[in-house]
Coordinates of C-alpha atoms and ligand atoms in Angstrom, one line a residue:
M74 CA 14.1 -0.7 -32.3
G75 CA 17.5 0.4 -33.5
D76 CA 20.0 -2.1 -35.0
N77 CA 22.3 -1.8 -32.0
V78 CA 19.7 -3.3 -29.6
I79 CA 21.0 -6.7 -28.6
D80 CA 18.2 -9.1 -27.9
T81 CA 19.7 -11.1 -25.1
P82 CA 18.1 -14.5 -24.3
N83 CA 16.7 -14.0 -20.8
V84 CA 15.9 -17.4 -19.6
L85 CA 15.7 -17.9 -15.8
L86 CA 15.2 -21.0 -13.8
I87 CA 14.0 -20.5 -10.3
R88 CA 14.8 -23.8 -8.6
G89 CA 12.8 -25.2 -5.7
A90 CA 10.7 -22.3 -4.7
D91 CA 8.0 -23.0 -2.2
V92 CA 5.0 -21.5 -4.1
L93 CA 2.6 -19.9 -1.7
G94 CA 4.2 -22.0 1.0
E95 CA 2.2 -25.0 -0.4
G96 CA 4.9 -27.0 -2.1
R97 CA 8.3 -26.8 -3.9
T98 CA 8.5 -26.4 -7.7
D99 CA 10.8 -25.1 -10.3
L100 CA 9.7 -22.1 -12.3
L101 CA 11.0 -21.3 -15.8
L102 CA 10.9 -17.7 -16.8
Q103 CA 11.2 -16.5 -20.4
E104 CA 10.2 -13.3 -22.2
G105 CA 8.3 -12.0 -19.2
R106 CA 6.2 -15.1 -18.5
I107 CA 6.3 -18.3 -16.6
V108 CA 6.7 -20.8 -19.4
D109 CA 6.9 -23.9 -17.4
S110 CA 6.7 -25.2 -13.9
G111 CA 7.2 -28.5 -12.1
S112 CA 10.4 -30.5 -11.8
L113 CA 12.5 -29.1 -14.5
G114 CA 16.0 -29.4 -15.8
A115 CA 17.9 -26.1 -16.6
P116 CA 17.9 -25.4 -20.3
P117 CA 21.3 -24.4 -21.8
D118 CA 22.0 -20.6 -21.3
A119 CA 19.5 -20.4 -18.5
E120 CA 20.5 -18.4 -15.4
V121 CA 19.6 -20.6 -12.4
I122 CA 18.4 -19.1 -9.1
D123 CA 18.5 -21.4 -6.1
A124 CA 15.3 -20.8 -4.2
D125 CA 15.8 -23.6 -1.7
G126 CA 14.0 -22.5 1.5
L127 CA 12.4 -19.5 -0.1
V128 CA 8.6 -18.9 -0.5
A129 CA 7.4 -17.5 -3.8
L130 CA 4.4 -15.1 -4.0
P131 CA 3.0 -13.2 -6.8
G132 CA 4.5 -9.7 -6.8
L133 CA 3.1 -7.5 -4.1
V134 CA 0.7 -4.7 -4.9
D135 CA 0.3 -1.6 -2.8
L136 CA -3.0 0.3 -2.9
H137 CA -1.7 3.3 -1.0
T138 CA 1.7 4.8 -1.6
H139 CA 2.8 8.5 -1.4
L140 CA 5.6 9.1 -3.9
R141 CA 5.8 12.9 -3.4
E142 CA 6.6 13.7 -7.0
P143 CA 5.7 16.2 -8.3
G144 CA 6.3 18.8 -5.6
R145 CA 8.3 17.3 -2.8
E146 CA 11.2 15.6 -4.6
D147 CA 13.3 16.3 -1.5
A148 CA 11.3 13.6 0.4
E149 CA 10.8 11.0 -2.4
T150 CA 10.7 10.8 -6.2
I151 CA 8.9 8.3 -8.3
R152 CA 12.3 6.7 -9.0
T153 CA 13.4 6.4 -5.3
G154 CA 9.9 5.3 -4.2
S155 CA 9.9 2.7 -7.0
S156 CA 13.3 1.4 -5.7
A157 CA 11.9 1.2 -2.1
A158 CA 8.9 -0.7 -3.5
A159 CA 11.0 -3.2 -5.5
A160 CA 13.1 -3.8 -2.3
G161 CA 9.9 -4.5 -0.4
G162 CA 8.8 -7.1 -2.9
F163 CA 6.3 -4.9 -4.7
T164 CA 5.7 -5.0 -8.4
A165 CA 3.0 -2.4 -8.5
V166 CA 2.1 0.6 -6.4
L167 CA -0.8 3.0 -6.6
A168 CA 0.4 6.6 -6.2
M169 CA -1.8 8.8 -4.0
A170 CA -3.0 12.1 -5.5
N171 CA -2.0 14.6 -2.8
T172 CA 1.1 15.8 -4.6
S173 CA 1.8 19.4 -5.6
P174 CA 0.2 20.0 -8.0
V175 CA -2.6 17.5 -7.1
T176 CA -3.3 14.6 -9.5
D177 CA -6.7 15.9 -10.5
T178 CA -6.4 16.1 -14.3
A179 CA -5.7 13.6 -17.1
E180 CA -2.4 15.4 -17.8
A181 CA -1.3 15.1 -14.2
A182 CA -2.2 11.4 -14.1
E183 CA -0.4 10.7 -17.4
R184 CA 2.7 12.5 -16.0
V185 CA 2.9 10.2 -13.0
W186 CA 2.2 7.2 -15.2
D187 CA 5.0 8.1 -17.6
L188 CA 7.5 8.7 -14.8
G189 CA 6.6 5.3 -13.4
Q190 CA 7.2 3.7 -16.8
A191 CA 10.6 5.5 -17.0
S192 CA 11.6 4.0 -13.6
G193 CA 10.8 0.6 -14.9
L194 CA 11.1 -1.0 -11.4
V195 CA 7.4 -1.3 -10.5
D196 CA 4.2 -0.4 -12.3
V197 CA 3.2 3.0 -10.9
Q198 CA -0.6 3.5 -11.3
P199 CA -1.8 7.0 -10.4
I200 CA -4.7 7.5 -8.1
G201 CA -6.9 10.5 -9.2
A202 CA -8.2 13.1 -6.7
V203 CA -11.9 13.0 -6.1
T204 CA -12.2 16.8 -5.8
K205 CA -10.3 19.6 -7.5
G206 CA -7.2 20.4 -5.6
L207 CA -8.4 18.1 -2.8
A208 CA -10.5 21.1 -1.7
G209 CA -13.7 19.1 -1.2
E210 CA -15.8 21.5 -3.2
E211 CA -16.0 20.4 -6.8
L212 CA -15.5 17.0 -8.4
A213 CA -12.2 16.6 -10.3
E214 CA -12.1 15.4 -13.9
L215 CA -12.9 11.8 -13.0
G216 CA -14.0 10.7 -16.5
L217 CA -11.1 12.3 -18.3
M218 CA -8.6 10.7 -15.9
A219 CA -10.3 7.3 -16.4
R220 CA -10.1 7.7 -20.2
S221 CA -6.5 9.0 -20.1
R222 CA -3.5 6.9 -21.0
A223 CA -3.1 6.2 -17.3
S224 CA -6.6 4.6 -17.1
V225 CA -7.2 5.8 -13.6
R226 CA -9.6 3.5 -11.7
V227 CA -9.0 4.5 -8.1
F228 CA -9.9 8.0 -6.8
S229 CA -9.0 9.4 -3.4
D230 CA -8.6 12.7 -1.6
D231 CA -6.4 10.8 0.8
G232 CA -4.9 13.1 3.5
K233 CA -8.4 14.5 3.6
C234 CA -11.8 13.0 3.9
V235 CA -14.5 13.6 1.2
H236 CA -16.7 14.8 4.1
D237 CA -19.5 16.4 2.0
A238 CA -22.1 13.5 1.7
R239 CA -23.5 15.0 -1.5
L240 CA -20.1 15.1 -3.3
M241 CA -19.3 11.6 -2.1
R242 CA -22.6 10.3 -3.5
R243 CA -21.9 12.0 -6.9
A244 CA -18.3 10.6 -7.0
L245 CA -19.6 7.1 -6.3
E246 CA -22.3 7.5 -9.1
Y247 CA -19.7 8.8 -11.5
V248 CA -17.0 6.1 -11.1
K249 CA -19.6 3.3 -11.5
A250 CA -19.6 3.9 -15.3
F251 CA -16.0 2.6 -15.6
D252 CA -16.0 0.2 -12.6
G253 CA -13.9 2.7 -10.6
V254 CA -13.7 2.9 -6.9
V255 CA -13.5 5.7 -4.4
S256 CA -10.9 5.2 -1.7
Q257 CA -12.0 7.1 1.3
H258 CA -9.8 8.6 4.1
A259 CA -12.6 8.2 6.6
Q260 CA -12.4 11.1 9.1
E261 CA -15.2 13.4 10.0
P262 CA -13.4 16.8 10.4
R263 CA -16.1 18.1 12.7
L264 CA -15.4 15.4 15.2
A265 CA -11.7 16.2 15.3
D266 CA -9.9 19.3 16.7
G267 CA -8.0 21.0 14.0
Q268 CA -4.9 20.5 16.0
A269 CA -5.6 16.7 16.5
C270 CA -2.4 14.7 16.3
C271 CA -3.1 11.4 18.0
H272 CA -5.8 9.0 19.2
E273 CA -8.1 10.7 21.7
G274 CA -8.1 8.7 24.9
E275 CA -6.8 8.6 28.5
L276 CA -3.2 8.7 27.2
S277 CA -3.7 11.8 25.0
G278 CA -5.2 13.6 28.0
R279 CA -2.2 12.7 30.1
L280 CA 0.3 13.7 27.4
G281 CA -1.6 17.0 26.8
L282 CA -2.0 16.2 23.0
P283 CA -5.3 17.0 21.3
G284 CA -6.8 13.8 19.7
W285 CA -9.3 12.3 17.3
P286 CA -11.8 9.9 18.8
G287 CA -12.3 6.6 16.9
V288 CA -15.8 7.6 16.1
A289 CA -14.6 10.3 13.8
E290 CA -13.5 7.5 11.5
E291 CA -16.5 5.2 12.2
V292 CA -19.3 7.6 11.3
I293 CA -17.8 8.2 7.8
V294 CA -17.3 4.4 7.3
A295 CA -21.0 3.9 8.2
R296 CA -22.2 6.7 6.0
D297 CA -20.1 5.6 3.0
V298 CA -21.2 2.0 3.1
M299 CA -24.8 3.3 3.0
L300 CA -24.0 5.5 0.1
A301 CA -22.3 2.6 -1.7
R302 CA -25.5 0.6 -1.1
H303 CA -27.6 3.4 -2.4
T304 CA -25.5 4.0 -5.5
G305 CA -24.5 0.4 -6.2
S306 CA -20.9 1.6 -6.5
R307 CA -17.7 0.3 -5.0
V308 CA -16.2 2.1 -2.0
H309 CA -12.9 1.3 -0.5
I310 CA -12.0 2.3 3.1
A311 CA -8.3 3.4 3.3
H312 CA -6.2 2.6 6.4
V313 CA -8.9 1.3 8.7
S314 CA -7.8 1.9 12.3
T315 CA -10.5 1.1 14.7
A316 CA -12.5 -1.9 16.0
G317 CA -15.7 0.0 15.4
S318 CA -14.9 0.5 11.7
V319 CA -14.2 -3.2 11.4
E320 CA -17.7 -4.0 12.9
V321 CA -19.4 -1.7 10.3
I322 CA -17.4 -3.2 7.4
R323 CA -18.3 -6.7 8.6
W324 CA -21.9 -5.8 8.7
A325 CA -21.8 -4.1 5.3
K326 CA -20.2 -7.2 3.7
A327 CA -22.8 -9.4 5.2
Q328 CA -25.4 -7.2 3.5
G329 CA -23.7 -7.7 0.2
I330 CA -22.6 -4.0 -0.1
A331 CA -19.6 -3.5 -2.3
V332 CA -17.2 -2.3 0.3
T333 CA -13.5 -3.2 0.5
A334 CA -10.9 -2.1 3.1
E335 CA -7.2 -2.0 3.8
V336 CA -5.1 -1.9 6.9
T337 CA -1.5 -0.6 7.2
P338 CA 1.4 -2.6 8.6
H339 CA 1.8 0.0 11.4
H340 CA -1.8 -0.2 12.5
L341 CA -1.3 -4.0 12.8
L342 CA 1.6 -3.8 15.2
L343 CA 2.2 -0.4 16.8
T344 CA 0.0 1.1 19.6
T345 CA -0.6 4.4 21.3
D346 CA 1.9 3.4 24.0
L347 CA 4.7 4.5 21.7
L348 CA 3.6 8.1 22.1
T349 CA 4.9 8.5 25.6
G350 CA 8.3 9.4 24.2
Y351 CA 6.7 12.2 22.0
D352 CA 8.7 10.8 19.1
P353 CA 7.3 12.4 15.9
T354 CA 8.2 9.2 14.0
F355 CA 5.1 7.7 15.4
K356 CA 2.8 10.6 14.4
V357 CA 0.5 9.3 11.7
N358 CA -3.0 9.9 10.3
P359 CA -5.1 8.0 11.2
P360 CA -3.3 7.7 14.5
L361 CA -1.9 4.7 16.2
R362 CA -4.7 3.1 18.4
P363 CA -4.9 1.1 21.6
E364 CA -4.2 -2.6 21.7
E365 CA -8.0 -3.6 21.5
D366 CA -8.2 -1.9 18.1
V367 CA -5.0 -3.4 16.9
E368 CA -6.2 -6.9 17.9
A369 CA -9.5 -6.3 16.0
L370 CA -7.6 -5.3 12.9
R371 CA -5.5 -8.5 13.0
E372 CA -8.6 -10.6 13.4
A373 CA -10.3 -8.8 10.5
L374 CA -7.4 -9.2 8.2
A375 CA -7.2 -12.9 9.0
D376 CA -10.9 -13.5 8.5
G377 CA -11.2 -11.5 5.3
T378 CA -13.2 -8.6 6.6
I379 CA -10.3 -6.4 5.7
D380 CA -9.3 -7.2 2.1
A381 CA -5.8 -5.9 1.8
V382 CA -2.6 -4.6 3.5
A383 CA -1.6 -1.2 2.1
T384 CA 1.4 0.6 3.3
D385 CA 0.4 4.3 3.4
H386 CA 4.2 4.8 2.7
A387 CA 4.6 8.5 3.6
P388 CA 8.2 9.8 3.2
H389 CA 9.1 13.1 4.9
A390 CA 12.2 15.1 4.7
R391 CA 14.0 15.4 8.1
H392 CA 13.1 19.0 8.5
D393 CA 9.4 18.2 8.3
K394 CA 9.6 15.6 11.0
E395 CA 12.1 17.2 13.4
H396 CA 9.7 19.2 15.4
A397 CA 7.7 19.0 18.6
F398 CA 5.2 16.2 18.3
A399 CA 2.2 18.5 17.8
E400 CA 3.9 20.4 14.9
A401 CA 5.6 17.5 13.0
A402 CA 4.3 16.1 9.7
F403 CA 2.0 13.1 9.7
G404 CA 3.2 9.8 8.2
M405 CA 5.7 6.9 8.2
L406 CA 7.7 4.9 5.7
G407 CA 6.2 1.6 4.8
L408 CA 7.2 -0.1 1.5
E409 CA 10.5 -1.8 2.5
Q410 CA 9.3 -3.6 5.7
A411 CA 5.6 -4.2 4.9
L412 CA 6.1 -7.9 4.1
S413 CA 8.3 -8.4 7.1
V414 CA 5.7 -6.8 9.4
V415 CA 2.9 -9.0 8.1
S416 CA 5.2 -12.0 8.3
T417 CA 6.1 -11.2 12.0
V418 CA 2.6 -10.3 13.2
M419 CA 0.4 -12.7 11.1
V420 CA 2.4 -15.6 9.7
E421 CA 4.9 -16.3 12.5
P422 CA 2.2 -16.7 15.1
G423 CA 0.1 -18.9 12.8
R424 CA -2.7 -16.4 12.2
M425 CA -2.3 -16.4 8.4
T426 CA -0.8 -18.7 5.8
W427 CA 1.5 -17.5 2.9
S428 CA -1.4 -18.1 0.6
Q429 CA -3.5 -15.7 2.5
V430 CA -0.6 -13.2 2.5
A431 CA -0.6 -13.5 -1.3
Q432 CA -4.3 -12.6 -1.3
V433 CA -4.1 -9.6 1.0
M434 CA -0.9 -8.2 -0.4
S435 CA -1.2 -9.1 -4.1
S436 CA -4.4 -10.5 -5.6
R437 CA -7.0 -8.6 -3.7
P438 CA -5.3 -5.2 -4.1
A439 CA -4.8 -5.9 -7.9
E440 CA -8.5 -6.7 -8.2
I441 CA -9.7 -3.7 -6.2
A442 CA -7.5 -1.4 -8.4
G443 CA -8.5 -3.2 -11.6
L444 CA -4.8 -3.7 -12.4
D445 CA -4.0 -6.1 -15.2
G446 CA -1.0 -8.4 -15.0
H447 CA -0.6 -8.4 -11.2
G448 CA -1.8 -10.6 -8.4
I449 CA -2.0 -13.6 -10.6
A450 CA -1.3 -17.1 -9.3
L451 CA 2.2 -18.4 -10.2
A452 CA 1.6 -21.0 -12.9
K453 CA 2.5 -21.8 -16.4
D454 CA 1.5 -18.9 -18.8
S455 CA 1.2 -16.4 -15.9
P456 CA 3.3 -13.2 -16.0
A457 CA 6.7 -13.7 -14.4
T458 CA 5.9 -11.1 -11.7
L459 CA 6.8 -12.5 -8.3
T460 CA 8.7 -12.1 -5.1
L461 CA 10.9 -14.5 -3.2
I462 CA 10.8 -14.4 0.6
D463 CA 13.0 -16.0 3.2
P464 CA 10.4 -16.9 5.8
T465 CA 12.9 -17.6 8.6
A466 CA 15.4 -14.7 8.1
T467 CA 15.5 -12.4 11.1
Y468 CA 16.9 -8.9 11.0
V469 CA 17.1 -5.7 12.9
V470 CA 15.8 -2.7 10.8
N471 CA 18.3 0.1 10.3
R472 CA 16.7 3.2 8.8
E473 CA 19.9 4.2 7.2
H474 CA 19.8 1.2 4.9
S475 CA 16.9 2.4 2.7
Q476 CA 16.1 3.0 -0.9
S477 CA 13.8 5.8 0.1
L478 CA 15.1 9.4 0.3
S479 CA 13.5 9.7 3.7
R480 CA 14.3 8.2 7.1
N481 CA 11.0 8.4 9.0
N482 CA 11.0 4.7 9.6
P483 CA 8.9 3.4 12.5
W484 CA 10.6 0.0 12.4
H485 CA 14.1 1.3 13.1
G486 CA 15.8 -0.9 15.7
R487 CA 13.1 -3.5 15.7
E488 CA 13.7 -7.2 15.0
L489 CA 11.4 -8.6 12.3
T490 CA 11.1 -12.2 10.8
G491 CA 10.6 -12.9 7.1
R492 CA 12.5 -11.0 4.5
V493 CA 12.2 -10.2 0.8
Q494 CA 15.1 -11.8 -1.1
A495 CA 14.3 -11.0 -4.7
T496 CA 11.6 -9.3 -6.9
F497 CA 10.8 -10.0 -10.5
L498 CA 8.7 -7.7 -12.8
R499 CA 7.7 -9.5 -16.0
G500 CA 10.7 -11.7 -15.9
R501 CA 13.2 -9.0 -15.1
Q502 CA 14.9 -9.1 -11.7
T503 CA 14.4 -5.7 -10.0
F504 CA 15.8 -6.5 -6.6
T505 CA 18.2 -9.2 -5.3
Q506 CA 20.6 -9.6 -2.4
G507 CA 19.9 -6.3 -0.9
K508 CA 20.3 -4.4 -4.2
V509 CA 17.9 -2.7 -6.5
L510 CA 18.7 -3.5 -10.1
A511 CA 18.3 -0.4 -12.2
Ligands
ZN726 ZN1 -2.1 8.1 2.8

């Protein structure tokens, strides 16, 4: 450090936060840690934050974010995606590998890692590709990525399925050596028309849109849990979207197979009915499903069959979305409203507690990804990495008010309850009162 660096005392007292919705306490933050909790007086020089009426959770962790850099910096950059994450209450995100070039080497992973560090708003942990160039033909440098400065632990060809069973088996065997996990985009390509753009059902027939049947997802989920059993490795199912997948995962967990799963906020709330307007905002992969599937996903999240909520934040430039439904790009924004959607769908109706939300949006994702320093209960000596939520705040989402470079927001115009008020990463406030603090 140079002589001109001023070491400012950074003592913060968060007064009266309702930790996990289980009781009010004061939290004293110093040098990146929670140094005391309970009923505390403010030390001299401390900045005091009044958290009366706010719920405190450990900082949120997203297992599935598309940051688009390198390659599509017109849609998002690591910096803008990090801002959106901080605004959404996140303190760590896992960046998917389907960038251009693909994150399939140690150098590529380190580059993403370094850019995340430079943003400083959230910890950006790269996900490595399973196969070179996501081509599904040859394994990528899994070991080199794992041993790189970025310590990659999660591997995924997301956007595509690792559909070759032999390659999937080898990937699972390989990652076992360093307790890695393969996150699978479960979708058997031979069961889906190349033009598929929505859920295959009565409605897709009526709209004249080619669809995927739910079974295209379910057969891969079933195959992969059997491969996980055979190899003794961990498999993670990305963006589970059907009731059938939930059934298979429930069975696999009962057998003691090391399978974990995530669901997106949009699959917890939006249904195929939205497609009647042919609005490409609602075009996503896996597609929105009928109400029966949505209900099964809510139930599975509440009972722990699904481990985590992950956003699948997928920013797209306007010119990639402004097409006829069949031609538009797949994907929706997710980081900024994820917590509010979970609050609206699961907490408000009494289906989950805030403590359970902390599990599915922070501690379980951190465990699955092997991330240190995140998802840790808020107590004395823990990292000061947390988010404050106003559980009763109600707001109407406006897509123009966004930290993301993109505007493909499926929640635009919707009223949601529960809002992130502030985010802290290792004691530093990254978001407050609607502003990201650079
Ligand atoms: Zn994705």
